[in-house]
XYZ file of C-alpha atoms in Angstrom:
300
model
C 0.000 0.000 0.000
C 2.766 2.414 0.980
C 4.612 1.487 -2.198
C 1.542 2.357 -4.316
C 1.104 5.673 -2.492
C 4.775 6.511 -3.001
C 4.651 5.629 -6.671
C 1.484 7.695 -7.057
C 3.157 10.700 -5.414
C 6.186 10.350 -7.679
C 3.940 10.126 -10.728
C 2.138 13.274 -9.590
C 5.400 15.146 -9.195
C 6.532 13.995 -12.641
C 3.206 15.076 -14.179
C 3.475 18.494 -12.562
C 7.052 18.891 -13.748
C 5.948 18.056 -17.278
C 3.213 20.689 -17.093
C 5.718 23.224 -15.809
C 8.230 22.284 -18.509
C 5.589 22.798 -21.205
C 5.102 26.456 -20.308
C 6.776 28.948 -22.616
C 9.847 30.191 -20.752
C 11.247 32.893 -23.025
C 10.899 36.692 -23.008
C 7.517 38.416 -23.221
C 6.621 41.660 -25.014
C 3.503 43.190 -23.455
C 2.064 44.898 -26.522
C -0.963 46.484 -24.852
C -0.190 48.188 -21.546
C -1.771 51.208 -19.863
C -0.329 53.231 -16.999
C -3.415 55.357 -16.405
C -3.742 58.004 -13.734
C -5.450 55.605 -11.317
C -2.582 53.148 -11.619
C 0.048 55.849 -11.134
C -1.392 56.517 -7.713
C -1.976 52.912 -6.631
C 1.016 51.276 -8.312
C 4.146 53.430 -8.296
C 6.878 52.855 -10.828
C 8.834 50.446 -8.630
C 5.756 48.278 -8.233
C 4.859 47.996 -11.933
C 8.447 47.398 -13.005
C 8.758 44.713 -10.347
C 5.675 42.972 -11.707
C 7.083 43.087 -15.220
C 10.452 41.788 -14.096
C 8.945 38.910 -12.099
C 6.852 37.987 -15.140
C 9.759 37.940 -17.571
C 8.334 40.881 -19.516
C 11.246 42.466 -21.350
C 9.396 45.174 -23.302
C 6.058 46.983 -23.149
C 3.979 48.987 -25.613
C 2.794 51.749 -23.293
C -0.144 54.119 -23.702
C -1.960 55.960 -20.953
C -4.771 58.310 -20.025
C -3.429 60.989 -19.891
C -0.116 60.571 -21.692
C 1.984 61.599 -18.704
C 1.770 58.004 -17.439
C 3.501 56.806 -20.583
C 6.113 59.552 -20.290
C 6.769 58.474 -16.687
C 7.635 54.999 -17.913
C 9.540 56.117 -21.003
C 11.672 58.682 -19.192
C 12.633 56.457 -16.257
C 15.556 55.083 -18.239
C 17.680 54.106 -15.263
C 14.900 52.193 -13.534
C 13.592 50.475 -16.656
C 17.120 49.494 -17.660
C 17.719 48.020 -14.223
C 14.498 46.033 -14.539
C 15.493 44.849 -18.023
C 12.375 46.402 -19.583
C 12.271 48.425 -22.814
C 9.410 50.936 -23.018
C 7.929 51.649 -26.453
C 5.602 54.678 -26.084
C 2.443 55.477 -28.023
C 0.422 58.707 -27.960
C -3.027 57.962 -26.615
C -5.894 60.085 -27.918
C -7.468 60.478 -24.477
C -6.867 63.346 -22.094
C -9.755 62.185 -19.903
C -12.651 59.741 -20.018
C -14.834 62.104 -22.045
C -12.476 61.646 -24.995
C -13.366 57.942 -25.281
C -16.718 58.811 -26.848
C -15.764 62.054 -28.550
C -12.222 61.946 -29.960
C -13.290 61.171 -33.538
C -15.353 64.375 -33.802
C -12.981 66.643 -31.874
C -10.375 68.460 -34.036
C -8.397 69.441 -30.929
C -7.351 65.790 -30.621
C -5.151 66.155 -33.700
C -3.567 69.242 -32.136
C -2.961 67.323 -28.908
C -1.290 64.559 -30.902
C 1.025 67.149 -32.521
C 1.998 68.494 -29.113
C 2.535 65.073 -27.615
C 4.609 63.735 -30.493
C 6.890 66.752 -30.091
C 7.467 65.760 -26.459
C 9.118 62.521 -27.482
C 12.842 62.429 -26.973
C 15.657 61.234 -29.221
C 16.223 58.267 -26.924
C 12.523 57.477 -26.514
C 10.419 58.804 -29.400
C 6.751 58.038 -29.682
C 6.272 55.107 -32.061
C 2.553 55.253 -32.726
C -0.995 56.304 -31.855
C -3.572 54.595 -29.632
C -5.170 52.810 -28.019
C -8.444 54.336 -29.180
C -11.994 52.986 -29.300
C -14.732 53.226 -31.904
C -18.090 52.013 -30.662
C -19.784 53.016 -33.939
C -17.841 51.692 -36.909
C -19.090 54.496 -39.144
C -16.841 56.911 -37.250
C -13.792 55.148 -38.687
C -14.290 57.218 -41.831
C -14.768 60.517 -39.985
C -12.374 63.407 -40.663
C -10.323 63.111 -37.462
C -9.807 59.368 -37.852
C -8.911 59.743 -41.531
C -6.446 62.531 -40.731
C -4.725 60.533 -38.001
C -4.571 57.318 -40.009
C -3.041 59.162 -42.968
C -0.467 60.729 -40.682
C 0.371 57.380 -39.115
C 0.938 55.810 -42.523
C 2.958 58.781 -43.763
C 5.231 58.886 -40.697
C 5.524 55.152 -40.089
C 3.580 55.227 -36.824
C 1.884 52.086 -35.544
C -1.805 52.378 -34.597
C -3.420 50.450 -31.713
C -7.200 50.315 -32.156
C -10.014 48.721 -30.127
C -12.579 48.298 -32.895
C -14.571 45.692 -34.808
C -13.789 44.277 -38.226
C -15.992 46.831 -40.020
C -14.018 49.668 -38.444
C -10.768 47.941 -39.450
C -11.912 48.237 -43.057
C -12.963 51.849 -42.534
C -9.697 52.899 -40.903
C -7.397 51.162 -43.353
C -9.222 51.713 -46.611
C -9.287 55.465 -45.942
C -5.471 55.663 -45.884
C -3.539 56.711 -49.015
C -2.456 53.118 -49.694
C -5.886 51.626 -48.826
C -4.261 49.938 -45.860
C -1.488 48.180 -47.752
C 1.280 50.180 -46.056
C -0.401 50.897 -42.724
C 0.592 49.078 -39.563
C -2.315 48.548 -37.197
C -2.550 46.407 -34.065
C -6.103 45.127 -33.641
C -6.655 45.189 -29.881
C -8.539 42.115 -28.602
C -8.767 40.722 -32.124
C -12.347 39.767 -32.856
C -13.594 40.507 -29.337
C -17.018 41.651 -30.540
C -17.880 38.196 -31.807
C -16.082 38.319 -35.144
C -15.787 34.741 -36.457
C -12.332 33.290 -36.880
C -12.980 32.931 -40.619
C -13.545 36.687 -40.871
C -10.389 37.401 -38.833
C -8.492 35.232 -41.306
C -9.910 37.161 -44.269
C -8.987 40.525 -42.733
C -5.434 39.374 -42.001
C -5.087 38.275 -45.616
C -6.411 41.582 -46.916
C -4.141 43.880 -44.881
C -0.492 42.804 -44.682
C 0.324 45.291 -41.907
C -2.491 44.182 -39.588
C -1.402 42.517 -36.348
C -3.758 40.774 -33.927
C -3.452 41.391 -30.171
C -4.850 38.664 -27.921
C -5.880 40.145 -24.553
C -9.521 39.904 -23.459
C -10.248 37.314 -26.148
C -13.335 35.266 -25.286
C -13.257 32.103 -27.342
C -9.473 31.963 -27.581
C -9.160 29.381 -24.797
C -11.205 26.231 -24.333
C -11.833 24.339 -21.077
C -9.005 22.004 -20.137
C -8.357 19.698 -17.223
C -5.228 21.334 -15.917
C -4.111 24.403 -17.874
C -5.292 27.056 -20.341
C -5.523 25.566 -23.825
C -6.150 27.168 -27.200
C -9.411 26.350 -28.946
C -8.684 24.380 -32.142
C -9.826 27.063 -34.592
C -7.706 29.732 -32.896
C -4.725 27.416 -32.675
C -5.037 26.790 -36.410
C -5.197 30.541 -37.074
C -2.075 31.242 -35.016
C -0.219 28.474 -36.827
C -1.348 29.861 -40.184
C -0.236 33.418 -39.289
C 2.628 32.957 -36.804
C 4.087 36.377 -37.692
C 0.870 38.339 -37.161
C -0.062 38.050 -33.480
C 1.130 39.623 -30.218
C 0.046 39.467 -26.572
C -0.853 42.185 -24.065
C -2.030 42.764 -20.517
C -4.494 45.646 -21.096
C -4.031 47.106 -17.622
C -6.941 49.516 -18.096
C -8.097 49.163 -14.469
C -6.081 48.560 -11.315
C -7.193 44.932 -10.796
C -5.396 44.113 -14.035
C -2.198 45.371 -12.380
C -2.924 43.383 -9.236
C -3.149 40.177 -11.286
C -0.435 41.076 -13.766
C 1.778 38.089 -12.965
C -1.200 35.726 -13.286
C -2.110 37.194 -16.680
C 1.413 36.624 -17.937
C 1.480 33.106 -16.460
C -1.687 32.255 -18.394
C -0.023 33.398 -21.609
C 3.000 31.239 -20.836
C 0.758 28.225 -20.281
C -1.110 28.310 -23.594
C 1.927 29.506 -25.546
C 3.556 26.299 -24.343
C 1.029 24.336 -26.395
C 2.362 25.857 -29.623
C 5.541 24.859 -31.470
C 8.428 26.653 -29.721
C 9.299 28.836 -32.718
C 5.687 30.009 -33.056
C 5.358 30.638 -29.331
C 8.523 32.733 -29.358
C 7.224 34.874 -32.231
C 3.874 35.582 -30.577
C 5.391 36.141 -27.149
C 8.277 38.336 -28.244
C 9.505 38.254 -31.810
C 6.586 39.782 -33.703
C 6.310 42.868 -31.515
C 10.095 43.158 -31.306
C 10.368 43.152 -35.102
C 7.552 45.693 -35.415
C 9.457 48.177 -33.255
C 13.032 47.301 -34.150
C 14.011 45.549 -30.909
C 16.538 42.695 -30.873
C 15.316 39.217 -31.686
C 17.037 38.170 -28.475
C 16.825 40.736 -25.660
C 20.071 41.234 -23.792
C 20.412 39.370 -20.482
C 19.531 41.087 -17.232
C 22.392 42.976 -15.682
């Protein structure tokens, strides 16, 4: 009896070690991170950098409401370097919550973007615009959106947009190249119930479109022991291994409080992909988009 119990315990330890070994263990690029005003108060810089470091996050795509949160991260070069984290800043279109519902009809937003882009430094220039929301897809073809998308394409800025597939068409087709030269990260790809087949079609149509995978209902299917990709999403990621990134979307403070758990969940399901594909989605695709090394330097 004792022998059977011992053998069962050993088997359990071996099973757990196999589960642990299957997790993706490489660097992570958090390609959708907010350091909003509420987080700045509740989670000072040392706290958020510690969470990134403990999670193996080696770079972040930062955007904040207002933009001073992003500047706080981008300008803390000594602290971010010590934590081994590269900050890639974006200009967010929101000065306050009222801008969420109004930015696309407010011409002062374009002026604010001008001012904010000028605040970028030689060592840490702004690399794009967003995140912004469009709750009515028709507003994707409004004058402010068209102006900003044309500027982004002209100046090589990446756009991070929380929109549906209809708005993706509206934003990209209104650019001078009809979206063929634009680089747009689709936040929460397909979150509004867009079928995987439609996501596939949109990826094929726009070569610069990148899918971001936070808050993705339907991405993971129930599993006995660990997060697992649903078959249709797994097939999509394998078909487009160069077109997806991950992100935390720390839009509210509880997302910061569970930051390590969010990153651990990514590591678990990334471990179910071929290692080369997992590495691209976890790090390589975002790193290539922003000119970071394929292999981040080791921690000091």
